[in-house]
Structure formats: structure tokens, C-alpha cells
Amino acid sequence: PACHLLTCQTNDCVLRTAQAMNEILLPLLQNAAKITFVDPYFFPNERFRDPYRLHLASIAVSSHVRVQGARTVTIVCAADTGRTACPATEFKHSCEGVLPSWLPEGLTLNIYRIKNIPGKQEVHNRYILSDIGGVSFGHGTDRSDNDSYDDINLLSAPQFSRWKAAYTPGSPHFDWSEPPVAITRP
């Protein structure tokens, strides 16, 4: 009961601005070697630009943490939800046209659009999963244009294990047949 690890904050209510979300996520982003963002509605548009630019910059400046050489960050979204429901070629073209400007040097992005498999897990919740732990979002990884807040919760060990396995490319939980989009900065 006196262990400091048991008294660490495990959740927070955070203003949905890029700066506020990035600040609460810094310990995870700056200490993880492998990072996966999961947001079914991810699309390279204004709502996601500022949070992802800050998150990717935070990852890049700490690239010396347990990592040798270039780093790859993964984004997983749904192929058939909202704006991501566009054809694969249109999604790829949008990513290639916009995302290089979000990306600091030394990082590569792999974006996977996945589909539900009938009778299996649905693509719905939002996470950041890494090799050292993960968090879930009550609303999303994008910013809000309103004075809106979101709950960000540290995943328990069983939750983390489950979702990390589910959102690992090629897992049997989803249809990973669409080729990933790889983005590097020119």
C-alpha cells in the first residue's frame, strides 16, 4: 500500500487541445520505443494535425530512449468509418499529400486502415499503445474546436495486453488486407 507506483495518477480529465493532451502524454511518448495510435476516425485533416504534430515531435526529440536509428510510429484507423470510408487510393493520396509536413526528421509513419471481421472485435475505441503501456481516450485523439474535455485513462495490464495484441498488424481480430501507407519526410 505504501508503494509509490500504486499511488500514481491513472486517469485525468484533459482539455481537448493539442498542448494539453500532449502534456499529459509526454511520459509515455518520450519513454516508449514503439508507439501505436489507434483512432477509427483518423484522417489527415485539421482536427488531427496539431495533436499529431506535437505528439510526433515529442517522440522525435526523445528518439535516443531505448532506440537505435530511425523510428517507426504506427497509426491504425478504420477503413469504413466516417471520412476514412473513402477508397484506399484516395486515403493514400491524402496521407501522402499532408502527413510529410507533420512528420519530424527521423520518424516514419505506417498507417493501417483495418476492417471489422463479422463476429470479432469492432474497431471503435481510441488508444495509444506502446512497448511500456497504453492509454485510452473517452472521445478521441483529435482536438476539439470547443471547450471540450476528454478522459484519458492508463490501461491496466490485462487491458493493455488485450488491445496491444488486437491492434498489432496482422492480428486475427481485424481484416488487415489493405496495404499500409508508409510516410517519410522527404
C-alpha atoms as a printed R data frame, in Angstrom:
    type eleno elety resid chain resno       x       y       z
1   ATOM     1    CA   PRO     A     1   0.000   0.000   0.000
2   ATOM     2    CA   ALA     A     2   2.900   2.413   0.557
3   ATOM     3    CA   CYS     A     3   4.460   1.730  -2.869
4   ATOM     4    CA   HIS     A     4   4.626   4.945  -4.910
5   ATOM     5    CA   LEU     A     5   3.610   3.072  -8.060
6   ATOM     6    CA   LEU     A     6   0.218   2.317  -6.541
7   ATOM     7    CA   THR     A     7  -0.423   5.981  -5.868
8   ATOM     8    CA   CYS     A     8   0.420   7.268  -9.355
9   ATOM     9    CA   GLN     A     9  -2.399   9.006 -11.165
10  ATOM    10    CA   THR     A    10  -4.073   6.571 -13.582
11  ATOM    11    CA   ASN     A    11  -6.529   8.924 -15.291
12  ATOM    12    CA   ASP     A    12  -7.158  12.563 -15.945
13  ATOM    13    CA   CYS     A    13  -9.756  14.858 -17.427
14  ATOM    14    CA   VAL     A    14  -7.906  16.867 -20.083
15  ATOM    15    CA   LEU     A    15  -8.896  19.832 -22.227
16  ATOM    16    CA   ARG     A    16  -9.013  18.579 -25.822
17  ATOM    17    CA   THR     A    17  -6.338  20.910 -27.116
18  ATOM    18    CA   ALA     A    18  -3.156  19.689 -28.739
19  ATOM    19    CA   GLN     A    19  -0.996  21.214 -25.998
20  ATOM    20    CA   ALA     A    20  -2.991  19.847 -23.038
21  ATOM    21    CA   MET     A    21  -3.214  16.331 -24.474
22  ATOM    22    CA   ASN     A    22   0.468  16.279 -25.398
23  ATOM    23    CA   GLU     A    23   1.495  17.427 -21.941
24  ATOM    24    CA   ILE     A    24  -0.366  14.596 -20.196
25  ATOM    25    CA   LEU     A    25   1.007  12.046 -22.697
26  ATOM    26    CA   LEU     A    26   4.675  13.141 -22.573
27  ATOM    27    CA   PRO     A    27   5.849  10.418 -20.146
28  ATOM    28    CA   LEU     A    28   4.508   7.728 -22.479
29  ATOM    29    CA   LEU     A    29   5.617   9.372 -25.736
30  ATOM    30    CA   GLN     A    30   9.123  10.161 -24.525
31  ATOM    31    CA   ASN     A    31   9.875   6.792 -22.933
32  ATOM    32    CA   ALA     A    32   8.364   4.269 -25.320
33  ATOM    33    CA   ALA     A    33  10.376   2.686 -28.107
34  ATOM    34    CA   LYS     A    34   7.357   1.521 -30.166
35  ATOM    35    CA   ILE     A    35   4.153   3.545 -30.341
36  ATOM    36    CA   THR     A    36   0.801   2.840 -31.999
37  ATOM    37    CA   PHE     A    37  -2.014   5.390 -32.186
38  ATOM    38    CA   VAL     A    38  -5.455   3.821 -32.635
39  ATOM    39    CA   ASP     A    39  -8.313   6.079 -33.703
40  ATOM    40    CA   PRO     A    40 -11.008   4.722 -36.039
41  ATOM    41    CA   TYR     A    41 -11.681   8.220 -37.351
42  ATOM    42    CA   PHE     A    42  -8.073   9.278 -38.004
43  ATOM    43    CA   PHE     A    43  -7.738  11.235 -41.237
44  ATOM    44    CA   PRO     A    44  -5.027  13.717 -42.277
45  ATOM    45    CA   ASN     A    45  -7.141  16.807 -41.653
46  ATOM    46    CA   GLU     A    46  -7.187  19.886 -39.399
47  ATOM    47    CA   ARG     A    47  -8.696  18.136 -36.354
48  ATOM    48    CA   PHE     A    48  -5.762  15.723 -36.112
49  ATOM    49    CA   ARG     A    49  -2.955  17.990 -37.372
50  ATOM    50    CA   ASP     A    50  -1.924  19.874 -34.224
51  ATOM    51    CA   PRO     A    51  -2.146  16.950 -31.750
52  ATOM    52    CA   TYR     A    52  -0.212  14.615 -34.057
53  ATOM    53    CA   ARG     A    53   2.422  17.220 -34.912
54  ATOM    54    CA   LEU     A    54   3.076  17.725 -31.192
55  ATOM    55    CA   HIS     A    55   2.988  14.014 -30.378
56  ATOM    56    CA   LEU     A    56   5.359  13.141 -33.229
57  ATOM    57    CA   ALA     A    57   7.717  15.980 -32.275
58  ATOM    58    CA   SER     A    58   7.742  14.711 -28.665
59  ATOM    59    CA   ILE     A    59   8.622  11.237 -29.895
60  ATOM    60    CA   ALA     A    60  11.347  12.530 -32.210
61  ATOM    61    CA   VAL     A    61  13.169  14.593 -29.578
62  ATOM    62    CA   SER     A    62  13.424  11.555 -27.348
63  ATOM    63    CA   SER     A    63  14.494   9.133 -30.052
64  ATOM    64    CA   HIS     A    64  17.560   8.186 -28.015
65  ATOM    65    CA   VAL     A    65  15.351   6.368 -25.481
66  ATOM    66    CA   ARG     A    66  15.920   2.633 -25.923
67  ATOM    67    CA   VAL     A    67  16.004   3.036 -29.713
68  ATOM    68    CA   GLN     A    68  18.873   2.904 -32.162
69  ATOM    69    CA   GLY     A    69  18.438   4.657 -35.516
70  ATOM    70    CA   ALA     A    70  15.224   5.684 -37.253
71  ATOM    71    CA   ARG     A    71  11.908   5.117 -35.536
72  ATOM    72    CA   THR     A    72   8.589   3.976 -36.922
73  ATOM    73    CA   VAL     A    73   5.284   5.117 -35.434
74  ATOM    74    CA   THR     A    74   2.081   3.288 -36.334
75  ATOM    75    CA   ILE     A    75  -1.405   4.717 -36.769
76  ATOM    76    CA   VAL     A    76  -4.378   2.358 -37.011
77  ATOM    77    CA   CYS     A    77  -7.772   3.596 -38.215
78  ATOM    78    CA   ALA     A    78 -10.944   2.082 -39.644
79  ATOM    79    CA   ALA     A    79 -11.364   1.706 -43.397
80  ATOM    80    CA   ASP     A    80 -15.118   2.104 -43.290
81  ATOM    81    CA   THR     A    81 -15.902   4.823 -40.731
82  ATOM    82    CA   GLY     A    82 -16.628   8.488 -41.426
83  ATOM    83    CA   ARG     A    83 -14.046  10.233 -43.629
84  ATOM    84    CA   THR     A    84 -11.909   7.094 -43.678
85  ATOM    85    CA   ALA     A    85 -14.658   5.383 -45.730
86  ATOM    86    CA   CYS     A    86 -13.066   6.750 -48.917
87  ATOM    87    CA   PRO     A    87 -11.344   4.364 -51.354
88  ATOM    88    CA   ALA     A    88  -7.852   3.157 -50.390
89  ATOM    89    CA   THR     A    89  -6.196   5.129 -53.206
90  ATOM    90    CA   GLU     A    90  -7.880   8.367 -52.075
91  ATOM    91    CA   PHE     A    91  -6.850   7.770 -48.450
92  ATOM    92    CA   LYS     A    92  -3.261   7.035 -49.507
93  ATOM    93    CA   HIS     A    93  -3.143  10.163 -51.682
94  ATOM    94    CA   SER     A    94  -4.471  12.305 -48.787
95  ATOM    95    CA   CYS     A    95  -1.863  10.858 -46.398
96  ATOM    96    CA   GLU     A    96   0.997  11.322 -48.857
97  ATOM    97    CA   GLY     A    97  -0.060  14.901 -49.577
98  ATOM    98    CA   VAL     A    98  -0.469  16.050 -45.964
99  ATOM    99    CA   LEU     A    99   1.405  13.889 -43.471
100 ATOM   100    CA   PRO     A   100   5.018  14.586 -44.513
101 ATOM   101    CA   SER     A   101   4.579  18.153 -43.228
102 ATOM   102    CA   TRP     A   102   3.507  16.776 -39.806
103 ATOM   103    CA   LEU     A   103   6.499  14.476 -39.554
104 ATOM   104    CA   PRO     A   104   9.797  15.479 -37.934
105 ATOM   105    CA   GLU     A   105  13.047  14.087 -39.299
106 ATOM   106    CA   GLY     A   106  13.994  10.627 -38.113
107 ATOM   107    CA   LEU     A   107  10.460   9.223 -37.971
108 ATOM   108    CA   THR     A   108   8.476   7.063 -40.359
109 ATOM   109    CA   LEU     A   109   4.715   6.645 -40.149
110 ATOM   110    CA   ASN     A   110   2.931   3.429 -41.100
111 ATOM   111    CA   ILE     A   111  -0.823   3.960 -41.373
112 ATOM   112    CA   TYR     A   112  -3.066   0.912 -41.431
113 ATOM   113    CA   ARG     A   113  -6.764   1.026 -42.309
114 ATOM   114    CA   ILE     A   114  -8.471  -2.028 -40.927
115 ATOM   115    CA   LYS     A   115 -11.948  -3.503 -41.240
116 ATOM   116    CA   ASN     A   116 -14.147  -5.383 -38.827
117 ATOM   117    CA   ILE     A   117 -14.479  -9.123 -39.242
118 ATOM   118    CA   PRO     A   118 -18.063 -10.284 -38.615
119 ATOM   119    CA   GLY     A   119 -18.331 -11.847 -35.162
120 ATOM   120    CA   LYS     A   120 -14.988 -10.415 -33.997
121 ATOM   121    CA   GLN     A   121 -13.834  -7.232 -32.244
122 ATOM   122    CA   GLU     A   122 -15.218  -3.954 -33.620
123 ATOM   123    CA   VAL     A   123 -12.936  -1.016 -34.395
124 ATOM   124    CA   HIS     A   124 -14.268   1.645 -32.064
125 ATOM   125    CA   ASN     A   125 -12.163   2.816 -29.105
126 ATOM   126    CA   ARG     A   126  -9.143   5.124 -29.215
127 ATOM   127    CA   TYR     A   127  -5.776   4.209 -27.718
128 ATOM   128    CA   ILE     A   128  -2.103   4.951 -27.648
129 ATOM   129    CA   LEU     A   129  -0.317   1.615 -27.201
130 ATOM   130    CA   SER     A   130   3.409   1.193 -26.731
131 ATOM   131    CA   ASP     A   131   6.007  -1.275 -25.557
132 ATOM   132    CA   ILE     A   132   5.731   0.120 -21.995
133 ATOM   133    CA   GLY     A   133   1.978   0.611 -21.570
134 ATOM   134    CA   GLY     A   134  -1.013   2.367 -23.007
135 ATOM   135    CA   VAL     A   135  -3.853   4.804 -22.510
136 ATOM   136    CA   SER     A   136  -7.435   5.014 -23.703
137 ATOM   137    CA   PHE     A   137  -9.376   8.107 -24.680
138 ATOM   138    CA   GLY     A   138 -13.014   8.701 -23.925
139 ATOM   139    CA   HIS     A   139 -13.528  10.737 -27.091
140 ATOM   140    CA   GLY     A   140 -10.590  10.761 -29.492
141 ATOM   141    CA   THR     A   141  -7.000  11.605 -30.333
142 ATOM   142    CA   ASP     A   142  -8.039  14.693 -32.293
143 ATOM   143    CA   ARG     A   143  -8.515  18.201 -30.925
144 ATOM   144    CA   SER     A   144 -11.869  19.840 -30.293
145 ATOM   145    CA   ASP     A   145 -12.928  23.237 -31.601
146 ATOM   146    CA   ASN     A   146 -14.953  23.701 -28.390
147 ATOM   147    CA   ASP     A   147 -14.048  23.973 -24.715
148 ATOM   148    CA   SER     A   148 -14.361  20.205 -24.543
149 ATOM   149    CA   TYR     A   149 -12.616  17.808 -22.175
150 ATOM   150    CA   ASP     A   150 -11.736  14.147 -22.521
151 ATOM   151    CA   ASP     A   151 -10.925  11.372 -20.093
152 ATOM   152    CA   ILE     A   152  -7.531   9.769 -20.656
153 ATOM   153    CA   ASN     A   153  -7.041   6.543 -18.700
154 ATOM   154    CA   LEU     A   154  -3.983   4.400 -18.119
155 ATOM   155    CA   LEU     A   155  -4.749   0.835 -19.212
156 ATOM   156    CA   SER     A   156  -4.448  -1.950 -16.665
157 ATOM   157    CA   ALA     A   157  -2.052  -4.801 -17.524
158 ATOM   158    CA   PRO     A   158  -4.853  -7.112 -18.803
159 ATOM   159    CA   GLN     A   159  -6.428  -4.313 -20.874
160 ATOM   160    CA   PHE     A   160  -3.074  -3.313 -22.310
161 ATOM   161    CA   SER     A   161  -2.213  -6.897 -23.225
162 ATOM   162    CA   ARG     A   162  -5.570  -7.436 -24.936
163 ATOM   163    CA   TRP     A   163  -5.540  -4.247 -27.015
164 ATOM   164    CA   LYS     A   164  -1.860  -4.423 -27.916
165 ATOM   165    CA   ALA     A   165  -2.428  -7.926 -29.324
166 ATOM   166    CA   ALA     A   166  -5.592  -6.863 -31.148
167 ATOM   167    CA   TYR     A   167  -4.005  -3.817 -32.810
168 ATOM   168    CA   THR     A   168  -0.738  -5.466 -33.812
169 ATOM   169    CA   PRO     A   169  -0.667  -5.556 -37.636
170 ATOM   170    CA   GLY     A   170  -1.792  -8.926 -38.928
171 ATOM   171    CA   SER     A   171  -3.687  -9.920 -35.770
172 ATOM   172    CA   PRO     A   172  -6.702 -12.183 -36.321
173 ATOM   173    CA   HIS     A   173  -9.015  -9.647 -34.648
174 ATOM   174    CA   PHE     A   174  -9.356  -7.446 -37.762
175 ATOM   175    CA   ASP     A   175  -9.052  -7.519 -41.548
176 ATOM   176    CA   TRP     A   176  -5.589  -6.067 -42.321
177 ATOM   177    CA   SER     A   177  -5.765  -6.730 -46.077
178 ATOM   178    CA   GLU     A   178  -5.435  -3.092 -47.197
179 ATOM   179    CA   PRO     A   179  -1.737  -2.280 -47.714
180 ATOM   180    CA   PRO     A   180  -0.331   0.184 -45.175
181 ATOM   181    CA   VAL     A   181   0.614   3.718 -46.184
182 ATOM   182    CA   ALA     A   182   4.249   4.497 -45.334
183 ATOM   183    CA   ILE     A   183   5.157   8.161 -44.859
184 ATOM   184    CA   THR     A   184   8.644   9.563 -44.506
185 ATOM   185    CA   ARG     A   185   9.765  13.153 -44.638
186 ATOM   186    CA   PRO     A   186  11.444  14.000 -47.966
